[in-house]
Tab-separated table of C-alpha atoms in Angstrom:
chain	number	residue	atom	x	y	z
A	20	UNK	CA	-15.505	-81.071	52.798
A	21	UNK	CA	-14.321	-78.277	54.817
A	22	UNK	CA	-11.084	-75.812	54.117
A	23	UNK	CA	-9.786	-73.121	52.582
A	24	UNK	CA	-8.930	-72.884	48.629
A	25	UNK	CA	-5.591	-70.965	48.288
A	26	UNK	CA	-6.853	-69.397	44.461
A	27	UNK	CA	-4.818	-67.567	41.845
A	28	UNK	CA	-7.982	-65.210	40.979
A	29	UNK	CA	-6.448	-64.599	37.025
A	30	UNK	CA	-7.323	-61.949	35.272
A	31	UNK	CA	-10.662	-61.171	33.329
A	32	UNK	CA	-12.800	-63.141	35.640
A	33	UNK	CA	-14.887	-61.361	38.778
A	34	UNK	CA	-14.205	-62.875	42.230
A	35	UNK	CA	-18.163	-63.750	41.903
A	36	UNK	CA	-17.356	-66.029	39.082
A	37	UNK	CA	-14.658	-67.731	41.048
A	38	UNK	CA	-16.825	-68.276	43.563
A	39	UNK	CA	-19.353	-69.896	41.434
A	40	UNK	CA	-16.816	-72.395	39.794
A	41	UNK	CA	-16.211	-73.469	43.279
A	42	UNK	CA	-19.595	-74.378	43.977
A	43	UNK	CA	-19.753	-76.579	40.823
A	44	UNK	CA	-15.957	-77.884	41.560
A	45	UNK	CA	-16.779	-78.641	45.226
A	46	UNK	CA	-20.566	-79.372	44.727
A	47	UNK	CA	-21.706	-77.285	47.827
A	48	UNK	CA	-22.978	-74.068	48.106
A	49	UNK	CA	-21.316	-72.897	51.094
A	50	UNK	CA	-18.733	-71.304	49.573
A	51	UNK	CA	-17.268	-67.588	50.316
A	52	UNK	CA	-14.050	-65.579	49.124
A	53	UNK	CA	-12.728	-63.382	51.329
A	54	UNK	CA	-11.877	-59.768	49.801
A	55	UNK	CA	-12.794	-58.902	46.068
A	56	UNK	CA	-10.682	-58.914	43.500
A	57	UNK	CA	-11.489	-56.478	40.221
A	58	UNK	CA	-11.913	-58.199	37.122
A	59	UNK	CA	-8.628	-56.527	36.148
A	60	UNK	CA	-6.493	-57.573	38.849
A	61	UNK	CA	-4.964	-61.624	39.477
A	62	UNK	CA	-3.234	-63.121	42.596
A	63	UNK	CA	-4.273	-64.726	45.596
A	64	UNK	CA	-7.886	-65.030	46.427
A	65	UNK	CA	-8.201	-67.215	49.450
A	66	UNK	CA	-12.152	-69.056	48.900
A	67	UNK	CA	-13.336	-71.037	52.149
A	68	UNK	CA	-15.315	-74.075	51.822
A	69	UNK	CA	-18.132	-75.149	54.097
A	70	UNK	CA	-17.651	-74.683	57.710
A	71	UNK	CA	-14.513	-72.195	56.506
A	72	UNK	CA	-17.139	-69.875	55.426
A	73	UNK	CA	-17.749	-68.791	58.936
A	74	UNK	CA	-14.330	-67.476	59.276
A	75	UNK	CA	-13.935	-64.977	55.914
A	76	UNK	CA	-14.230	-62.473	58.076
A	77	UNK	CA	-11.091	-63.488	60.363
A	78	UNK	CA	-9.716	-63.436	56.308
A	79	UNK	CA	-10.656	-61.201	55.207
A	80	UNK	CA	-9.177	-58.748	58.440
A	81	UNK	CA	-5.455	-59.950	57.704
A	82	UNK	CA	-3.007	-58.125	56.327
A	83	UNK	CA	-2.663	-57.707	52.676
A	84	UNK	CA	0.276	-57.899	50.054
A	85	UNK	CA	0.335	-56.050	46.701
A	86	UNK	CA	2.746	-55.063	43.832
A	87	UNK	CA	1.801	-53.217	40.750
A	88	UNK	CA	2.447	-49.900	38.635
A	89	UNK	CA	1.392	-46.421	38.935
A	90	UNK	CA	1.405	-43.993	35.897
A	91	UNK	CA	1.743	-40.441	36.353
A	92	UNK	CA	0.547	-38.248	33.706
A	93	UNK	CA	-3.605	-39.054	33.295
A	94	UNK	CA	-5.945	-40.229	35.404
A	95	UNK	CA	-9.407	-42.499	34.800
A	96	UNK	CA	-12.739	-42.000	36.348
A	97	UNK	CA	-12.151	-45.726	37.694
A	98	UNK	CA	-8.951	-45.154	38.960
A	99	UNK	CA	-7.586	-47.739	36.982
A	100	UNK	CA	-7.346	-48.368	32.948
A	101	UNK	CA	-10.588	-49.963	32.887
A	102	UNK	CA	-12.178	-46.770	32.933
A	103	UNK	CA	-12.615	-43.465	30.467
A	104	UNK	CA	-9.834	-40.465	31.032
A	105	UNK	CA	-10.921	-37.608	32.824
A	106	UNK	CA	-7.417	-36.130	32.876
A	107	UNK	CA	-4.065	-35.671	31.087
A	108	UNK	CA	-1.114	-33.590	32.104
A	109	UNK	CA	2.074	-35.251	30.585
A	110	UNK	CA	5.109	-34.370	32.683
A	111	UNK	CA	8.322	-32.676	31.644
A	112	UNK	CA	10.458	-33.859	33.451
A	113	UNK	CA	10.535	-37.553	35.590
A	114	UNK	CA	10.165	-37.094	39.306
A	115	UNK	CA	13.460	-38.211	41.033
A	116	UNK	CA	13.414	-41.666	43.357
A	117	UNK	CA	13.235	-38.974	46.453
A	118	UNK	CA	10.481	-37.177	45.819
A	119	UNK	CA	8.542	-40.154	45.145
A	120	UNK	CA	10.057	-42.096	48.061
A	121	UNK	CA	9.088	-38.734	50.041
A	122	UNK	CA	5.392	-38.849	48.441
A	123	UNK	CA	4.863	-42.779	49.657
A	124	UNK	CA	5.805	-41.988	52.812
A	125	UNK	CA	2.814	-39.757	53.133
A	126	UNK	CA	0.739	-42.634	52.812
A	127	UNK	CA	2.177	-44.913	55.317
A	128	UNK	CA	0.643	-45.733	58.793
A	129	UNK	CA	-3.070	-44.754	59.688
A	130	UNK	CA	-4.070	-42.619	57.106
A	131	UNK	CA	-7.666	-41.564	55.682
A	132	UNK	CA	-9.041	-42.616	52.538
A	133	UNK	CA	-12.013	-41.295	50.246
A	134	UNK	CA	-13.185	-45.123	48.379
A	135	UNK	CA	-13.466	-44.717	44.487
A	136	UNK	CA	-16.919	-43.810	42.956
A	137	UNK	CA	-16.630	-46.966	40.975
A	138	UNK	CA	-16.033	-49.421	44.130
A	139	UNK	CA	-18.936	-51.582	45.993
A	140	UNK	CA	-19.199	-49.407	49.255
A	141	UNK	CA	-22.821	-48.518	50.010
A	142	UNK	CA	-24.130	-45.472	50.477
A	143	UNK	CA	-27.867	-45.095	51.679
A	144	UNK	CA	-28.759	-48.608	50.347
A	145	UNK	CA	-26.599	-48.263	47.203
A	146	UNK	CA	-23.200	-49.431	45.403
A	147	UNK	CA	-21.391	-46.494	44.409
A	148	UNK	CA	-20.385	-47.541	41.426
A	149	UNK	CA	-24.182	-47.963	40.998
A	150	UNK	CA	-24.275	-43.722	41.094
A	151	UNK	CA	-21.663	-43.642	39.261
A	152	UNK	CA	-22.957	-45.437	36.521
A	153	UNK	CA	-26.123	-43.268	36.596
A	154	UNK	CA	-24.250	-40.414	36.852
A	155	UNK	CA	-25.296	-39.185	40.226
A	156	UNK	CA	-23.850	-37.370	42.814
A	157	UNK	CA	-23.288	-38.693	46.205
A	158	UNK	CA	-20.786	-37.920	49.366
A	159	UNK	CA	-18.511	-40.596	49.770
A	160	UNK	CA	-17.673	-42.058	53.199
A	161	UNK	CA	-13.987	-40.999	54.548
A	162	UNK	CA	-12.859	-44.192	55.869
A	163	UNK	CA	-9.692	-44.855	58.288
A	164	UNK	CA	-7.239	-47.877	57.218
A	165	UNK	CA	-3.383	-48.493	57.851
A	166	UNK	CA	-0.583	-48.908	55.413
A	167	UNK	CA	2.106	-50.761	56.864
A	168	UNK	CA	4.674	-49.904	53.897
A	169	UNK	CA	4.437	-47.948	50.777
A	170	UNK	CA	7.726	-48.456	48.709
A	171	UNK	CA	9.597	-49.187	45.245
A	172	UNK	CA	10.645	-52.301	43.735
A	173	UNK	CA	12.379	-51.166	40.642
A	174	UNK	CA	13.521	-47.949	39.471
A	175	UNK	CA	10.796	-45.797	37.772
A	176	UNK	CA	10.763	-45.345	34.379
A	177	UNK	CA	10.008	-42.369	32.175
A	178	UNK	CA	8.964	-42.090	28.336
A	179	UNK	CA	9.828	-38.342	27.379
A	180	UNK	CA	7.566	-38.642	24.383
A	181	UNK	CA	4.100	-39.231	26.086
A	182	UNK	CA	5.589	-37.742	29.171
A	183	UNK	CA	4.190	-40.450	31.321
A	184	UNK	CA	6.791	-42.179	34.160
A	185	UNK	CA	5.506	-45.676	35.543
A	186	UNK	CA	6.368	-46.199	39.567
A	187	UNK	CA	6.489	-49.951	40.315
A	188	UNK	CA	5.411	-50.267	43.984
A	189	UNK	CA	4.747	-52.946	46.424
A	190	UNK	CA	2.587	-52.099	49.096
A	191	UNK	CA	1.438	-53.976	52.705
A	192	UNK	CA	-1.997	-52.972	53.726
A	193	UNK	CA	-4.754	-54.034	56.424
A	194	UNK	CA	-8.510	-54.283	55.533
A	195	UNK	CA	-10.615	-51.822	53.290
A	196	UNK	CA	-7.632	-50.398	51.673
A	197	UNK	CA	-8.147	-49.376	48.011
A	198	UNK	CA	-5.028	-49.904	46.199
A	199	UNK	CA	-6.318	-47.986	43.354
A	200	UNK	CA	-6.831	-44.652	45.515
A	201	UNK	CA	-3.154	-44.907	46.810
A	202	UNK	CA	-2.213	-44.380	43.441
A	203	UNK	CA	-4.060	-41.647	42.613
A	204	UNK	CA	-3.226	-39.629	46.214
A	205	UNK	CA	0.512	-40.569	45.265
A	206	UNK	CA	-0.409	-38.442	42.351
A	207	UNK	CA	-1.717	-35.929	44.287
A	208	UNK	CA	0.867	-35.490	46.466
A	209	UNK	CA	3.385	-35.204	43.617
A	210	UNK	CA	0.789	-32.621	41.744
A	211	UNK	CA	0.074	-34.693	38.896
A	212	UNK	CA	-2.741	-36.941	37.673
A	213	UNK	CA	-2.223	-40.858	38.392
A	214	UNK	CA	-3.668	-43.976	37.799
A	215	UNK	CA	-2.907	-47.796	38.340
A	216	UNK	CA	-2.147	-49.166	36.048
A	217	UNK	CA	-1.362	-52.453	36.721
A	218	UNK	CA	-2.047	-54.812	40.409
A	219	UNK	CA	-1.475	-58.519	41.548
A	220	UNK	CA	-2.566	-59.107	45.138
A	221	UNK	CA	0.819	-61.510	46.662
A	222	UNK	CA	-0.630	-62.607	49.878
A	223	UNK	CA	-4.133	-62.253	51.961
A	224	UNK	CA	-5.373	-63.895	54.949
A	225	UNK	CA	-1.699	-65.551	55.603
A	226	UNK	CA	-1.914	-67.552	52.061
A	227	UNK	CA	0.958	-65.897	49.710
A	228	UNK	CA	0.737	-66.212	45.818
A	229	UNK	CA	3.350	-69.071	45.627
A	230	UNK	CA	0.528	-71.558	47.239
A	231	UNK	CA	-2.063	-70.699	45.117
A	232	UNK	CA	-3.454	-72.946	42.616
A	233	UNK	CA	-6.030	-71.543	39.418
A	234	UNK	CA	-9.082	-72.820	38.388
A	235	UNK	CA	-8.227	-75.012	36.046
A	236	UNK	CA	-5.159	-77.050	38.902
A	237	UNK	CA	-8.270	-77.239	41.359
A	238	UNK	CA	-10.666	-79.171	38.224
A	239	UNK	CA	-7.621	-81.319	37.626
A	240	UNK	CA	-7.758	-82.500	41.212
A	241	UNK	CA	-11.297	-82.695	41.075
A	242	UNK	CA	-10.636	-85.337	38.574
A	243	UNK	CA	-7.863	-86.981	40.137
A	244	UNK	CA	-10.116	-87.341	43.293
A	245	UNK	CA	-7.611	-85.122	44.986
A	246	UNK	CA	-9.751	-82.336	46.211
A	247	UNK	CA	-9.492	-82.892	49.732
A	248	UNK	CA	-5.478	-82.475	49.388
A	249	UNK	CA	-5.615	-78.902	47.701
A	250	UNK	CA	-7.380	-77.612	50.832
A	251	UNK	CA	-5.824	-75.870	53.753
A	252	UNK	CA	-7.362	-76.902	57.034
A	253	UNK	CA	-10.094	-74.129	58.306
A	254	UNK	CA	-7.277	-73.198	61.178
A	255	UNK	CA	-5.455	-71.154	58.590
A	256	UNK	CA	-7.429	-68.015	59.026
A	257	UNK	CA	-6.797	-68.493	62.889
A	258	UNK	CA	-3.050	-68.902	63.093
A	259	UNK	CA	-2.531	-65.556	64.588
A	260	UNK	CA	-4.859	-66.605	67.585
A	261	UNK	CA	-3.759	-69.166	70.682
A	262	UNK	CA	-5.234	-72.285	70.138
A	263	UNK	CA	-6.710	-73.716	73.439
A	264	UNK	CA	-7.739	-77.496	73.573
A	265	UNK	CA	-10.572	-77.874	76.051
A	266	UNK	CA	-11.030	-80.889	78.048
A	267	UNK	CA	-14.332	-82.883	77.766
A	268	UNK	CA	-16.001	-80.999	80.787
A	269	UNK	CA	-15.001	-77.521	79.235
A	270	UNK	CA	-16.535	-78.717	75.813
A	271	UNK	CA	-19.715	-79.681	77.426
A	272	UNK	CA	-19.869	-75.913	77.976
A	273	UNK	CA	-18.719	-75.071	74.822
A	274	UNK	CA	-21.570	-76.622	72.991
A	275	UNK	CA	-24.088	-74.837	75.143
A	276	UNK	CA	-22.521	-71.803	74.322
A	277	UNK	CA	-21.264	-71.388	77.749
A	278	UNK	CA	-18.396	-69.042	79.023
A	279	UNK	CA	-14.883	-70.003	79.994
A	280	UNK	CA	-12.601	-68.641	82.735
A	281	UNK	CA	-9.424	-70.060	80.606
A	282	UNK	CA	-7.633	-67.351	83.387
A	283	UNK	CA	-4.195	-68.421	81.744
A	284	UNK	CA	-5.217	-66.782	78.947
A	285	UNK	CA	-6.811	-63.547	80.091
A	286	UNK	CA	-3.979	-61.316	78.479
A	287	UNK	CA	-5.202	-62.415	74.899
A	288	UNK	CA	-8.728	-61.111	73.078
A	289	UNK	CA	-9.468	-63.845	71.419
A	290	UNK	CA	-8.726	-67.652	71.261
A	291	UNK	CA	-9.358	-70.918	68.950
A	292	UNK	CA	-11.125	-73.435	71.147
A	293	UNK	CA	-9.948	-77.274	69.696
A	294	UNK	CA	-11.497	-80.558	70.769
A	295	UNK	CA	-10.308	-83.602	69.330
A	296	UNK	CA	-8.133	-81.832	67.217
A	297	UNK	CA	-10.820	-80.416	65.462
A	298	UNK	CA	-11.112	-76.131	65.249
A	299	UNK	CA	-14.276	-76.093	67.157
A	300	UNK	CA	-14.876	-72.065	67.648
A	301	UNK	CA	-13.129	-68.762	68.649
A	302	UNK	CA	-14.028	-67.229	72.130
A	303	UNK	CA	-13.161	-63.559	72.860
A	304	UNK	CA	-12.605	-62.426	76.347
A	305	UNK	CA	-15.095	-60.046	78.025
A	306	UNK	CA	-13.494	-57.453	80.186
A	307	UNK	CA	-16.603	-56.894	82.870
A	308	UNK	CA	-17.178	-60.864	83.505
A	309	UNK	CA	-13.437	-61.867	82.898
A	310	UNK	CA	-14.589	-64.782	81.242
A	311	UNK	CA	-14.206	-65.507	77.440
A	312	UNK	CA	-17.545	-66.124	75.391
A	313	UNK	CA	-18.328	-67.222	72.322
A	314	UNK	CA	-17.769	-65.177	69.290
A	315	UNK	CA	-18.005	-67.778	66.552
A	316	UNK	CA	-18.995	-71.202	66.665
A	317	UNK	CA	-17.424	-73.332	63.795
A	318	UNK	CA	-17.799	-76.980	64.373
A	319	UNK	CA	-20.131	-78.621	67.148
A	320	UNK	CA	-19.822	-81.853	65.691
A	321	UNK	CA	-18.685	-85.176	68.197
């Protein structure tokens, strides 16, 4: 069985853990997800099955959808609640919808970001969260990602007793973005201490939260014998690349691992190869031949 799970990752369970019930759900252990989710936060957790699990990374490089909360007024060492405080500066008076419309704006577009201490980047063979935990030093990689939009969903509300004002955001983001450190640079900008405080991931790799399906749905169909209609076909985390259906000849190539003029299509980087009607690899064109060659091979099967 080969596809993609749309999941609802819920909340209190490690994307790891997902992962494993899939393996006992499906009963193979090719499975992958494609982009953690902490413990902490729910939503959509695509998990490819089989063949699928050649493509996370075609996933996992799609555009991502996000709405949450920020709190102004402390700040965790995790950079979300899961952590201890490490700062406190209630506010006296609630920032107005244009400075903080003013502040996300900063943090739109190709911007650089420092990951969190307690995240899985390595550095020199280790987790970070792995020196964090130790309580060790280290330089953190600057890393570039893009923000496509940065904005409110509701009014922000303010609590002039704790002097803490919650921002409710929704945010669009490519790969390797840490939700958690946009929150605390929005805090930053405005001169305050921040922390999310609250995150469900609405869409990744082209699968939005109103497909999804938990745990629990996906036993049910196990059950029912209905697996195999819960799955999306494995040419959902290719629908943003031209799908090319070879003839027999070109396929012969194909499963040597051959290269392809395909001249039609020498405008595009990459392409989905089909034979059969079957998502047989992706090819990705190579400037100095002008020919496109294999990138990933999926399915080789007759």
């Amino acid at each position: 069985m080969d596809g993609i799970v749309p999941l609802f990752k819920e909340r209190g369970m490690t994307s790891a853990a997902c992962v494993a019930r899939c393996r006992g759900i499906f009963q193979t252990r090719r499975v992958g997800h494609s982009g953690t989710l902490d413990p902490n936060v729910d939503g959509v957790l695509p998990v490819c099955i089989g063949k699928a699990t050649k493509l996370v990374n075609y996933l996992m490089a799609s555009g991502k959808i996000y709405q949450g909360e920020i709190t102004l007024g402390f700040a965790t060492e995790t950079e979300d609640l899961d952590g201890a405080e490490i700062a406190r500066q209630p506010l006296t008076r609630p920032f107005t919808t244009t400075e903080i419309v003013a502040a996300m704006e900063q943090l739109v577009g190709d911007i650089v970001q420092i990951p969190p201490m307690y995240s899985a980047v390595k550095v020199k063979g280790k987790r970070l969260y792995e020196y964090a935990r130790a309580g060790e030093k280290v330089d953190r990689p600057q890393r570039l990602i893009h923000v496509d939009y940065f904005k409110q969903r509701q009014v922000a509300t303010f609590d002039s007793q704790t002097g803490l004002q919650k921002i409710y955001f929704e945010v669009g983001c490519g790969k390797g973005t840490y939700v958690r450190t946009l929150a605390v640079d929005l805090g930053k900008i405005l001169g305050v201490p921040a922390v999310m405080s609250d995150l469900t991931r609405l869409k990744s790799g082209g699968i939005t939260v109103g497909q999804t399906l938990t745990l629990d749905q996906l036993q049910q169909a196990k059950d029912q014998d209905k697996l195999d209609q819960v799955l999306l076909p494995v040419a959902t985390a290719l629908r943003d690349l031209p799908a090319v259906a070879v003839t027999s000849d070109q396929w012969r190539i194909v499963k040597n691992g051959g290269f392809l003029a395909l001249p039609e299509y020498q405008d595009k980087t990459k392409v989905t190869l089909t034979y059969h009607g079957k998502v047989r690899c992706v090819y990705q064109y190579d400037t100095q031949r002008q020919v496109f060659r294999p990138e990933t091979m999926i399915d080789l099967s007759e």
